[in-house]
Coordinates of C-alpha atoms in Angstrom, one line a residue:
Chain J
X1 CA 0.0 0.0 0.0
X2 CA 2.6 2.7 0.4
X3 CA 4.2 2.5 -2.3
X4 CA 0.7 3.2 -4.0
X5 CA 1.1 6.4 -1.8
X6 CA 4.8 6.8 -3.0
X7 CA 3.6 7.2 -6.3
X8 CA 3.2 10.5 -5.6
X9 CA 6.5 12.5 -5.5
X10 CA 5.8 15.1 -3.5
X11 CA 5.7 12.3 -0.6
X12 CA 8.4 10.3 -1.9
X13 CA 11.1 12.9 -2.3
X14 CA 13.9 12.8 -0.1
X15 CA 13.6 15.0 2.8
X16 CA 14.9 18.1 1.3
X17 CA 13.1 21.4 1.9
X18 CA 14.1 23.4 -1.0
X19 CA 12.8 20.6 -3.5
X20 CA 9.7 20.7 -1.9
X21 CA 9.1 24.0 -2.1
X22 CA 10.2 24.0 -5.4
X23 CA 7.6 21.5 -6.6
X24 CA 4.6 23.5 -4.7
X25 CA 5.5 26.7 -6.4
X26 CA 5.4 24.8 -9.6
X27 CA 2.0 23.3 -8.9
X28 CA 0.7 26.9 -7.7
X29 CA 2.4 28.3 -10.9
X30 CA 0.5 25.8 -13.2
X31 CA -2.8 25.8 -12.2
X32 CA -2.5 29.8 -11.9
X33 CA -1.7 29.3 -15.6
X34 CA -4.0 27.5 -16.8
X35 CA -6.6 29.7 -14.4
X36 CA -5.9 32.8 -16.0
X37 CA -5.8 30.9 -19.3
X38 CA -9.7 29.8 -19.1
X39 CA -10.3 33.2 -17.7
X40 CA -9.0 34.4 -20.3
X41 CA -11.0 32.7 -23.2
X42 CA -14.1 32.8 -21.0
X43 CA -14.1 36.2 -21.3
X44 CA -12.9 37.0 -24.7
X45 CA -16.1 34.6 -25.6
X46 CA -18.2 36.6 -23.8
X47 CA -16.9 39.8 -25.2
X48 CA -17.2 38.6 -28.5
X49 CA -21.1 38.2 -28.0
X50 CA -21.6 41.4 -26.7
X51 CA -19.6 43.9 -28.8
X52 CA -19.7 43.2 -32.1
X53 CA -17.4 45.8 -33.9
X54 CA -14.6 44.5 -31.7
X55 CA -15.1 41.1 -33.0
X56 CA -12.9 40.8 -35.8
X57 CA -10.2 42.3 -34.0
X58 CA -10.4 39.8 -31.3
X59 CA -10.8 37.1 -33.4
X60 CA -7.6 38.4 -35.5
X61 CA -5.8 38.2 -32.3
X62 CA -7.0 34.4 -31.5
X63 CA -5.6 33.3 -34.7
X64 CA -2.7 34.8 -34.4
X65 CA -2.1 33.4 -31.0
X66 CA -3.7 30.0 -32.3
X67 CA -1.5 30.0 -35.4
X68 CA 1.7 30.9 -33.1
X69 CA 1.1 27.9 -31.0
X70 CA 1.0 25.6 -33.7
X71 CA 3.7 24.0 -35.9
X72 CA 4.3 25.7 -39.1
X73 CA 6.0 24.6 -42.4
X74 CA 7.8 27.9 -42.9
X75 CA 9.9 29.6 -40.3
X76 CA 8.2 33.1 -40.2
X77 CA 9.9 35.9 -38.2
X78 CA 6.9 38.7 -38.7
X79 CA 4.8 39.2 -41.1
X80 CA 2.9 42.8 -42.3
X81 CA -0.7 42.0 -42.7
X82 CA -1.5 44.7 -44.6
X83 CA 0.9 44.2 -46.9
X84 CA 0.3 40.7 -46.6
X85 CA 4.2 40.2 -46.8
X86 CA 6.2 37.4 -44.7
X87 CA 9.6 37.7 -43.7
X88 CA 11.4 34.5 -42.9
X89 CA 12.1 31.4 -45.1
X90 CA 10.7 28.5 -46.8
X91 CA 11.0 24.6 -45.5
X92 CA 10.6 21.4 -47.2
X93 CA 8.1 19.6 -47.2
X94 CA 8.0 16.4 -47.4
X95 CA 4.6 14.6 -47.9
X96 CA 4.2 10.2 -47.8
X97 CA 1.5 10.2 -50.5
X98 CA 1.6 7.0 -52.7
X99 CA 5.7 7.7 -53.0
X100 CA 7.4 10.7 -51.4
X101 CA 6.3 14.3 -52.1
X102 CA 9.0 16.6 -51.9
X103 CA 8.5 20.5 -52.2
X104 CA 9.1 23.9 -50.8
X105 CA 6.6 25.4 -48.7
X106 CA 6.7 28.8 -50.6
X107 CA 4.7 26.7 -52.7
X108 CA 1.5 27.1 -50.4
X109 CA 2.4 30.8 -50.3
X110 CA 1.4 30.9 -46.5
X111 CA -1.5 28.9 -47.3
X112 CA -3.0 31.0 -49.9
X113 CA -2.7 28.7 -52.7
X114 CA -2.8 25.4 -53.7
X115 CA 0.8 23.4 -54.2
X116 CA 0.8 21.2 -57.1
X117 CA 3.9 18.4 -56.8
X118 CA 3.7 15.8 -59.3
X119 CA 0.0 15.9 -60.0
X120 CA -0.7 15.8 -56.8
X121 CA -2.5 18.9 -55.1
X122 CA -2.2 19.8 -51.2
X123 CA -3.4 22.7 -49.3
X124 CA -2.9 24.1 -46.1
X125 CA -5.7 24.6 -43.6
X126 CA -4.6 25.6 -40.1
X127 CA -1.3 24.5 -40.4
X128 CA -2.1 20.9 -41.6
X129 CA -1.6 19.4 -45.0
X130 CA -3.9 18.1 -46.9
X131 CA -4.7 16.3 -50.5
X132 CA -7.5 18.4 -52.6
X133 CA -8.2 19.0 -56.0
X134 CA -6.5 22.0 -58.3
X135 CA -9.2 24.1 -56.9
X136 CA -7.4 23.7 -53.1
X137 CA -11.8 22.1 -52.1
X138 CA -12.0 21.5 -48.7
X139 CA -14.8 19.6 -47.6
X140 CA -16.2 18.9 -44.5
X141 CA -18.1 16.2 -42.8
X142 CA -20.9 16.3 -40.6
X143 CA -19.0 17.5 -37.3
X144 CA -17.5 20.3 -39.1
X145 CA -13.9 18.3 -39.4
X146 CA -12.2 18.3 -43.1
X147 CA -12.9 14.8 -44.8
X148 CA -10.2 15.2 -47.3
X149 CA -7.1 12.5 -47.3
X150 CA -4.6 14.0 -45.1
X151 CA -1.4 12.8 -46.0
X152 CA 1.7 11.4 -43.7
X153 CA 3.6 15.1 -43.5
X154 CA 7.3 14.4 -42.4
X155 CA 8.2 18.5 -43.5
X156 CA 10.6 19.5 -41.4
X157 CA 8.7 21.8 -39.8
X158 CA 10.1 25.0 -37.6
X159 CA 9.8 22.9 -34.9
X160 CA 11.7 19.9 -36.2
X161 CA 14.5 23.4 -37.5
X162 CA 14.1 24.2 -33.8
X163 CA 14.7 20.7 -32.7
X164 CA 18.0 20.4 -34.9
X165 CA 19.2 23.8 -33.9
X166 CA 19.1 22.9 -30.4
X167 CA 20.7 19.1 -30.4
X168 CA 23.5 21.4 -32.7
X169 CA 23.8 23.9 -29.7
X170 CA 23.5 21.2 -27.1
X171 CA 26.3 19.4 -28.6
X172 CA 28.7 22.3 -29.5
X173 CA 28.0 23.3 -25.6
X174 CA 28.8 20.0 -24.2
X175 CA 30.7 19.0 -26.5
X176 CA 33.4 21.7 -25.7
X177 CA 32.8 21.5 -22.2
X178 CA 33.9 17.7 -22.7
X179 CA 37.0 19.1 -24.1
X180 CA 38.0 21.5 -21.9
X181 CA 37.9 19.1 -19.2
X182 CA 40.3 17.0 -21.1
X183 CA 42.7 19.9 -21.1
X184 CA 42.6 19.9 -17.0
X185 CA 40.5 19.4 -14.4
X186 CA 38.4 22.7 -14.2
X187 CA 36.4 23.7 -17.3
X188 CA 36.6 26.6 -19.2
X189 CA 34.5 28.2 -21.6
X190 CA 30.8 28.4 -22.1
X191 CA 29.9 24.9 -21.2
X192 CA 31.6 25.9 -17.8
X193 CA 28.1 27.7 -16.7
X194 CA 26.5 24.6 -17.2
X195 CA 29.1 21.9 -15.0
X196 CA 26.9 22.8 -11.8
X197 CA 23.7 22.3 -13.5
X198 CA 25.1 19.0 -14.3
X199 CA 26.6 18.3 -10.8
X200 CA 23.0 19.2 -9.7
X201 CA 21.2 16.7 -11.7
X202 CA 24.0 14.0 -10.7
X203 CA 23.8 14.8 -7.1
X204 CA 20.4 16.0 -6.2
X205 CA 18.3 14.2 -9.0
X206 CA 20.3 10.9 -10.0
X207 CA 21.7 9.9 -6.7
X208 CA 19.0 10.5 -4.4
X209 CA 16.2 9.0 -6.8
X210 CA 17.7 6.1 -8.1
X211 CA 20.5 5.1 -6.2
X212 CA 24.0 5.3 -5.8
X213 CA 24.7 1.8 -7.3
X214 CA 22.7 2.4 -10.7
X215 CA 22.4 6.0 -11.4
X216 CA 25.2 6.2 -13.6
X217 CA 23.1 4.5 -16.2
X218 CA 20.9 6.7 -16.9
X219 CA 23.0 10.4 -16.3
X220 CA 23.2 10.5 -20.1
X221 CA 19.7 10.1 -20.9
X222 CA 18.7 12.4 -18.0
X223 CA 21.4 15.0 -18.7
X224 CA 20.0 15.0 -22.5
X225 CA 16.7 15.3 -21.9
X226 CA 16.7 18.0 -18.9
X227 CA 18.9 20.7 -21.0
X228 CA 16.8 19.7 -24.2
X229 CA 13.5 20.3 -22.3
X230 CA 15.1 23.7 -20.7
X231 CA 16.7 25.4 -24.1
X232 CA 13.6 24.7 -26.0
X233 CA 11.5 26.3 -23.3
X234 CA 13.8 29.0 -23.0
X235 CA 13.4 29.1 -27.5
X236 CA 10.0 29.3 -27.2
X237 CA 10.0 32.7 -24.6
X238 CA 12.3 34.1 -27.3
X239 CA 10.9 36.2 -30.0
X240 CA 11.4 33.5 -32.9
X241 CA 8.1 32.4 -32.0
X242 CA 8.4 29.0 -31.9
X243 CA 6.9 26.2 -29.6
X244 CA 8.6 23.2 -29.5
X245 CA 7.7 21.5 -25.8
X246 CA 4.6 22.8 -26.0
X247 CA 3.5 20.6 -28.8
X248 CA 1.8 18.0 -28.2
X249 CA 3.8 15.2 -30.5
X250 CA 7.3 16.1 -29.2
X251 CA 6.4 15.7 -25.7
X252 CA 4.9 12.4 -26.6
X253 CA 8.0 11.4 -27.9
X254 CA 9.7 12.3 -24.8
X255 CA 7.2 10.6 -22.4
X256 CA 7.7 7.6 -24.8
X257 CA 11.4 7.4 -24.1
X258 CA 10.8 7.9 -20.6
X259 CA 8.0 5.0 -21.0
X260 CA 10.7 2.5 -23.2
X261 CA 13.6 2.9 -20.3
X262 CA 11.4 2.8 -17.4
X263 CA 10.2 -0.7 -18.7
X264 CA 13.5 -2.3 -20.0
X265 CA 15.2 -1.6 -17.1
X266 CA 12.1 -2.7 -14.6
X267 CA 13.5 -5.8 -12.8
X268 CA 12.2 -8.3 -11.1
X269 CA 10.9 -6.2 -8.3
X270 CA 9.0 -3.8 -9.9
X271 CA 7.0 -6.5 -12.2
X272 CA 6.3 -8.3 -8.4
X273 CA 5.0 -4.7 -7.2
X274 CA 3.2 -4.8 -10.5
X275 CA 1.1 -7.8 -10.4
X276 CA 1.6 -9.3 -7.5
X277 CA 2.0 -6.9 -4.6
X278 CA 4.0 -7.9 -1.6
X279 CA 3.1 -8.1 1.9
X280 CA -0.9 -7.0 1.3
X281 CA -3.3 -9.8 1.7
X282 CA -4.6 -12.3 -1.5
X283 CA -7.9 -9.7 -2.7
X284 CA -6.1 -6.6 -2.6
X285 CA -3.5 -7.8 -4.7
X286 CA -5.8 -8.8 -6.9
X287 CA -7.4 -5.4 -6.7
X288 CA -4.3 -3.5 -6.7
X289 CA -2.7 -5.3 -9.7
X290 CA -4.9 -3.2 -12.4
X291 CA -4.9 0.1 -10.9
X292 CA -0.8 -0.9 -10.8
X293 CA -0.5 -1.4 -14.3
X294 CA -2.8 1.4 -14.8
X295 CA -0.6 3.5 -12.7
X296 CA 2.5 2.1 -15.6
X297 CA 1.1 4.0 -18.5
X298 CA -0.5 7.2 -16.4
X299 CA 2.9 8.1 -15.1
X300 CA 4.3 8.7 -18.6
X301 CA 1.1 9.9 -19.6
X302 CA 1.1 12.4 -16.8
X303 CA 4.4 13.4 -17.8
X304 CA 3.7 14.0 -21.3
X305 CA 0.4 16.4 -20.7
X306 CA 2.0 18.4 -17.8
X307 CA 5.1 19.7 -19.5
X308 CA 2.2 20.2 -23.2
X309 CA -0.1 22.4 -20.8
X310 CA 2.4 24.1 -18.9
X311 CA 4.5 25.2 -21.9
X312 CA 1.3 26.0 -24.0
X313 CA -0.7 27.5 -21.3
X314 CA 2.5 30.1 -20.8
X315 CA 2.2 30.7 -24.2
X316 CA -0.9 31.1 -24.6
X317 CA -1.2 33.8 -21.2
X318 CA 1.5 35.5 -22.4
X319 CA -0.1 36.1 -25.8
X320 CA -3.1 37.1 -24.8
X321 CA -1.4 39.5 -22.8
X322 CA 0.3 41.1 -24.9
X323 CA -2.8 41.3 -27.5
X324 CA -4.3 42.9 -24.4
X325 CA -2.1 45.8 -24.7
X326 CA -3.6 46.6 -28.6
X327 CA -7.0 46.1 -27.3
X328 CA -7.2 48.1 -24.6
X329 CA -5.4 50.7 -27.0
X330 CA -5.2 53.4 -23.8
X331 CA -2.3 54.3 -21.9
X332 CA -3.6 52.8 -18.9
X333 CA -4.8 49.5 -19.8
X334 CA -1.6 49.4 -22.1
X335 CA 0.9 50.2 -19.6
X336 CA -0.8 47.4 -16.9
X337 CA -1.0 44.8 -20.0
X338 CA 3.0 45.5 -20.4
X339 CA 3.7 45.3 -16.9
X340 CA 1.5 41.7 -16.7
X341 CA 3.5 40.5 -20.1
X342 CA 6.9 41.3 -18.4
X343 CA 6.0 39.8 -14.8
X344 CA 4.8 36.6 -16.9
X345 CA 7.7 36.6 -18.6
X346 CA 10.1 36.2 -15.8
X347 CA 7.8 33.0 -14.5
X348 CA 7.5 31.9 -17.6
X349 CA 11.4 31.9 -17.2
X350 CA 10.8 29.8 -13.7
X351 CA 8.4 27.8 -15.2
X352 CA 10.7 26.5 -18.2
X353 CA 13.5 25.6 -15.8
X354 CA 11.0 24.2 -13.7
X355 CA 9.4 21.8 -16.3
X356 CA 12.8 20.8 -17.0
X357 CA 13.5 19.8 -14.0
X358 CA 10.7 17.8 -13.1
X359 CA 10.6 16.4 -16.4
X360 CA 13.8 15.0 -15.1
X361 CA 12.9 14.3 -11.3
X362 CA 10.1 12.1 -12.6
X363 CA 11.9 10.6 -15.1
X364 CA 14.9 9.5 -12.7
X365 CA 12.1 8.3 -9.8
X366 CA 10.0 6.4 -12.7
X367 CA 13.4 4.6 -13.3
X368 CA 14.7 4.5 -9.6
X369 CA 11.1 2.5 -8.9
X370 CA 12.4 0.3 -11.7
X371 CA 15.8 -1.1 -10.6
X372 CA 14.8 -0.5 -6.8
X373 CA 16.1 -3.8 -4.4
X374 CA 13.8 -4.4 -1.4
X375 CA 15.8 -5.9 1.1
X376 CA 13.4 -5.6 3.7
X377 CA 9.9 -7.0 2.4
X378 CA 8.2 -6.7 5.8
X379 CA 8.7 -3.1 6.0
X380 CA 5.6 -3.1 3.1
Chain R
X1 CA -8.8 15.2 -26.1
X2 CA -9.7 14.9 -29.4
X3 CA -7.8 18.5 -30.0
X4 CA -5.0 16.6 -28.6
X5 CA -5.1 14.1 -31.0
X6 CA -5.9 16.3 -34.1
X7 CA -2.7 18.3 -33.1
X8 CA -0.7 15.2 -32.8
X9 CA 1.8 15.4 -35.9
X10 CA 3.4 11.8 -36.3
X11 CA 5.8 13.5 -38.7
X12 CA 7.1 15.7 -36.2
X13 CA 7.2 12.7 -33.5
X14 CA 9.1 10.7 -36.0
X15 CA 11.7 13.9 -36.7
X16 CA 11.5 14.2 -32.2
X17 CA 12.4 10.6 -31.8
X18 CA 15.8 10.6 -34.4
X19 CA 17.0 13.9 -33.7
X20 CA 16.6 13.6 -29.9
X21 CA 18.0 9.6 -30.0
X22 CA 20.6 10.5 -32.7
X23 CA 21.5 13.9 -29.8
X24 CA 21.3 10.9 -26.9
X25 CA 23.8 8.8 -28.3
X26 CA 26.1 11.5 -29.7
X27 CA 26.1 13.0 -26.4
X28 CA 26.7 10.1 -24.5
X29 CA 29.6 9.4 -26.4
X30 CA 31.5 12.8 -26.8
X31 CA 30.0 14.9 -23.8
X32 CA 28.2 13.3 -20.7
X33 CA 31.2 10.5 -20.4
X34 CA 33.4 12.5 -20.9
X35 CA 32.4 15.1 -18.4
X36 CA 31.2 12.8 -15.9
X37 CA 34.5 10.7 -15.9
X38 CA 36.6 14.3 -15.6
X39 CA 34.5 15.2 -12.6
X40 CA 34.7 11.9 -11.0
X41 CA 38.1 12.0 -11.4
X42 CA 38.4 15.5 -9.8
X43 CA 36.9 14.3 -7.2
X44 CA 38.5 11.6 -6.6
X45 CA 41.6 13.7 -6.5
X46 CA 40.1 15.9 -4.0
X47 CA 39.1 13.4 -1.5
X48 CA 42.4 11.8 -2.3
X49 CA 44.0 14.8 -1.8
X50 CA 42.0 15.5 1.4
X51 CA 42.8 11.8 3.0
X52 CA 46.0 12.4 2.1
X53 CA 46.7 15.5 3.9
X54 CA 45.1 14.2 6.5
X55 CA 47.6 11.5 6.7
X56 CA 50.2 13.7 6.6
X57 CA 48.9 15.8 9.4
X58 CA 48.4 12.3 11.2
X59 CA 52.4 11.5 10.2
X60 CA 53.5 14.6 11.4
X61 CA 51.8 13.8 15.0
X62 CA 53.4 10.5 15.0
X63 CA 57.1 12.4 14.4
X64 CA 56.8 14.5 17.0
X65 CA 55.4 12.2 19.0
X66 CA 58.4 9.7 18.0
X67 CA 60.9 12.9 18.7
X68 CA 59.7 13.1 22.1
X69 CA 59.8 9.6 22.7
X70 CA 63.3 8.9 21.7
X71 CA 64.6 12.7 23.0
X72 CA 63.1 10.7 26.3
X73 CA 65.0 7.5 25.4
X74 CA 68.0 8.8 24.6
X75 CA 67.6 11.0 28.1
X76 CA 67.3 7.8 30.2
X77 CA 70.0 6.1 28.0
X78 CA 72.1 9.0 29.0
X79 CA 70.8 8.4 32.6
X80 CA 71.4 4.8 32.6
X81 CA 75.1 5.4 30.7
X82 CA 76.2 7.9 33.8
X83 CA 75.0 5.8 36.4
X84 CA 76.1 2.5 34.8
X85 CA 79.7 4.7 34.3
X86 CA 80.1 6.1 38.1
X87 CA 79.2 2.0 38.9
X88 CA 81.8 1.1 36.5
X89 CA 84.3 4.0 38.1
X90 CA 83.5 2.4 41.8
X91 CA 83.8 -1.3 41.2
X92 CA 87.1 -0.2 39.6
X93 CA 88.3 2.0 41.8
X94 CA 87.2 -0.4 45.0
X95 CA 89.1 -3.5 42.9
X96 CA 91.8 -1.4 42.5
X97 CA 92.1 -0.7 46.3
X98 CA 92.0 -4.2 47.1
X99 CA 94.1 -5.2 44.7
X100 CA 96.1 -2.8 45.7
X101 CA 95.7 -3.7 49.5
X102 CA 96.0 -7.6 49.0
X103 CA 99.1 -6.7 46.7
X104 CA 100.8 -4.2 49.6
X105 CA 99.7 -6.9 51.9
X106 CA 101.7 -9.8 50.0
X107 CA 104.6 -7.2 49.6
X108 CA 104.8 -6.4 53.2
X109 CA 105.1 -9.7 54.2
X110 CA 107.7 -10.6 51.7
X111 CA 109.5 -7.8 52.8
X112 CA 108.9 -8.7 56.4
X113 CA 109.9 -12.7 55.6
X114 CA 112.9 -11.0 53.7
X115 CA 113.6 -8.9 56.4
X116 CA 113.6 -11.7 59.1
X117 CA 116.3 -14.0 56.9
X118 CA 118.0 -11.5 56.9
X119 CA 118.0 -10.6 60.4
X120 CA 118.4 -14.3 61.1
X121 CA 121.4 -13.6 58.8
X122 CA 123.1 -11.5 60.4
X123 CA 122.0 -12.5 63.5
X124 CA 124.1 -15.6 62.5
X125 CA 126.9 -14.0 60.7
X126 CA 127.0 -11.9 63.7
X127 CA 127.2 -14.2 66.1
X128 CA 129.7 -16.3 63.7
X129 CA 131.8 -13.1 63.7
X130 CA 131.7 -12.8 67.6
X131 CA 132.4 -16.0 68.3
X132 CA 135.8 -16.1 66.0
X133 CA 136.1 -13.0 67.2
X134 CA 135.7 -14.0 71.1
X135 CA 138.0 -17.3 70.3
X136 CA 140.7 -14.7 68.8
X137 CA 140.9 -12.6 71.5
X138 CA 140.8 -15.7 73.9
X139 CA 143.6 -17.2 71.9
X140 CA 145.6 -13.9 72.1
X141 CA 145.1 -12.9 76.0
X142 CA 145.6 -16.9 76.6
X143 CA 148.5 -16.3 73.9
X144 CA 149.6 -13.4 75.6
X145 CA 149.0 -14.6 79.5
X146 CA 150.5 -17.7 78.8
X147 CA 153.7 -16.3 77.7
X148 CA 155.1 -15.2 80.7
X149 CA 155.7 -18.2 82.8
X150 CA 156.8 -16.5 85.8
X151 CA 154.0 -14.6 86.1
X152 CA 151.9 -17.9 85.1
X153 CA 153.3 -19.8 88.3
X154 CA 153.0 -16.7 90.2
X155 CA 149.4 -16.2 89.8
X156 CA 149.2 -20.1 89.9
X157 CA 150.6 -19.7 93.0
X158 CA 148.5 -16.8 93.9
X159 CA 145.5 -19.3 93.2
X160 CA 146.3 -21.8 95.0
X161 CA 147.6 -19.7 97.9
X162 CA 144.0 -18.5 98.0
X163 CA 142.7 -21.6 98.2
X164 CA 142.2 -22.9 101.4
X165 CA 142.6 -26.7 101.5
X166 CA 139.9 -27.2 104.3

């Protein structure tokens, strides 16, 4: 039974204060997130109903905001509306459709037409590809959702551009601070900033949460994904506009990983805690033994959702926030809005170290639950 | 949920998986081993480094305690030498005496025995001496006395004119 209770990591972590803390700030800072985030669609909704001039303006803003979140097939730095001109560059795309499509996205011309590859046409509706006719016909089905054959899309998108820009940072970075400390024992350069951060995941994540005879393991896999999770935060508060861990596929991914190790390296133990609980009498093991193997596939689950909604619904506030500022349009309401953006900013800045780091604390527990040895069965 | 799954790009998961697996393994290799072996190491040096100053400060007790011990041996060496010299210095000196004594004593009384044969000697020569001496001069006065004849019947006559014959 308690290590149904130890499930939860705020109980399980090791008596440390400041981690604690740390972890109830986080919770605070999330749901006051994704608070402000409903509050703030609520009452956009409602204005909309109400005040009718100000519609299309709002609803300008929404898109923009909805089409920021979203992946993109061209990397877009601004764009003049009026003007309808778009500064940035084109991507590939690259489209699994009976054989491999392969095309620029200036093609779509931001959407506005339809790209003809081969015979083939594909248009773009909110972001997504799909096949249509030379006429770019979109139909719908009954529920309002497009019908037409959408197409395997492997573009490299500006997030997938993000992704490769970062694992080229992250391994530049590391790379020389590998070097450096092959030149002598203290490290130089700019990977030097980041030696404590990775004494700190070794000593206060690894070691505590796994153990001292296994943690070594799993450093590299932890060490990867924490400053991968924390630089593409940190990308997406930047004004390249992009949001890479706040989509919804790439945290998958990263939950699956998570998922794979956690499993491969369960031993004996953990399968026993599993299915056949220890030390509880015959009918709650049998009771306990789904919600357990339940428990296998929320935790991942869990993981994957509460670094999507955290990075999304900071993006999201944030927007709004800043849209704020042009509707309010007074020097009041204006300067407040700008004072809200900048104060969410800086959390925002928590927040993305913060994901990172629990990203990883959950990880390393999810795997130190895995290779854990009970020597003392009665103590369950 | 299903806005979840509608946003769910499996081109983009596919692209997640290989970058971030290819950035794993690449990592692993030329950074995080690297790095974690070089801080291991440093800190091994340090604790090393630590223990063994440690042990040096522990060494350096153990010298001066040593000094101190054998400054305190050698002292009651020194101790022992004097004492077992001044006992040396008496037994010799006290063996010398009696040798000394014992050797004076035999000397004595060879000179004493010596002195006595001698004596006994002389005594005898002496005696030798005065007895020729005695039977020379009784030869000469009887020499002498007897020469005179006249005077010899005289004092025989003397004599036995003294004499009485009762």
């Amino acid at each position: 039974m308690h290590r149904f209770l130890r499930h939860d990591y705020l109980s399980y972590m090791p008596a440390k204060f400041s981690i604690k803390k740390i972890s109830i700030l986080l919770l605070l800072v999330s749901f006051v997130s994704v608070a402000q985030h409903h509050d703030a669609t609520e009452t956009d909704h409602n204005a909309s109903i109400i005040e009718a001039p100000e519609l299309s303006f709002k609803e300008k803003i929404k898109a923009d905001i909805n089409h920021h979140i979203q992946d993109s097939h061209s990397f877009t730095f601004f764009s003049d509306s009026e003007k309808n001109k778009h500064y940035g560059f084109s991507l590939p795309v690259i489209l699994w459709d009976n054989g491999v499509q392969l095309f620029s996205s200036s093609k779509f011309h931001h959407g506005e037409t339809v790209a003809e590859n081969n015979g083939n046409y594909y248009a773009l509706y909110h972001s997504k590809i799909y096949k249509t006719d030379a006429k770019g016909t979109i139909d719908y089905d009954g529920e309002h959702h497009v019908s037409n054959v959408k197409p395997i899309d492997f573009s490299i998108t500006k997030n997938v551009v993000m992704i490769f820009v970062t694992c080229v940072l992250m391994f530049l970075l590391f790379g020389g601070l590998a070097k450096s400390f092959g030149k002598g024992p203290i490290a130089s350069g700019a990977g030097r900033f980041f030696e404590p951060i990775v004494l700190y995941i070794r000593d206060d994540i690894a070691r505590p949460s796994i153990g001292e005879k296994k943690y070594k393991k799993y450093m590299p896999y932890l060490l990867t994904v924490f400053f991968f999770v924390w630089f593409l935060n940190l990308f997406g508060l930047t004004p390249l506009g992009v949001n890479v861990t706040g989509n919804i596929a790439v945290t998958v991914a990263l939950a699956l990983l998570t998922f794979v190790i956690t499993q491969f390296s369960g031993n004996k133990n953990y399968w026993k805690h599993i299915f056949w609980m220890p030390g509880v009498p015959w009918p709650m093991k049998i009771i306990l033994a789904p919600i357990e193997l339940m428990g296998v596939f929320i935790k991942p689950f869990a993981l994957l959702i509460r670094l999507y909604a955290n990075i999304m619904a900071g993006h999201i506030v944030l927007m709004s926030i800043i849209g704020l500022i042009f509707i309010f349009q007074n020097w009041i309401g204006g300067a407040l809005s700008l004072f809200l953006a900048f104060f969410l900013s800086i959390i925002e800045l928590l927040v993305a170290a913060l994901q990172a780091y629990i990203f990883t604390l959950l990880s390393a527990l999810y795997f130190g639950f895995a290779v854990e040895e009970h020597e003392h069965e009665e103590a369950h | 949920m299903e806005k979840l799954i509608n946003d769910f790009s499996f081109g983009l998961f596919i692209w997640q998986i290989i970058l971030f697996v290819s950035l794993l393994l690449l990592l692993r290799k030329f950074a995080w081993k690297p790095i974690l072996n070089a801080v291991n190491d440093r800190e091994d040096g340090i604790k090393d480094a630590l223990a063994a100053a440690e042990e040096a400060k522990k060494e350096m007790q153990n010298v001066t305690a040593d000094s101190e011990k054998l400054l305190k041996e050698a002292r009651a060496e020194r101790e022992a030498m004097l004492k077992e010299a001044r006992e040396i210095k008496n037994t010799i000196v006290s063996d010398a005496k009696e040798l000394a004594q014992t050797e004076g004593d035999k000397m004595i009384k060879q000179a004493q025995a010596a002195i006595e044969s001698e004596k006994k000697a002389a005594v005898a020569d002496i005696k030798n001496q005065v007895a020729n001496l005695s039977v020379e001069i009784a030869e000469k006065v009887i020499k002498e006395e007897l020469s005179d004849k006249s005077k010899q019947l005289k004092f025989v006559e003397g004599l036995l004119g003294d004499i009485k014959l009762n």
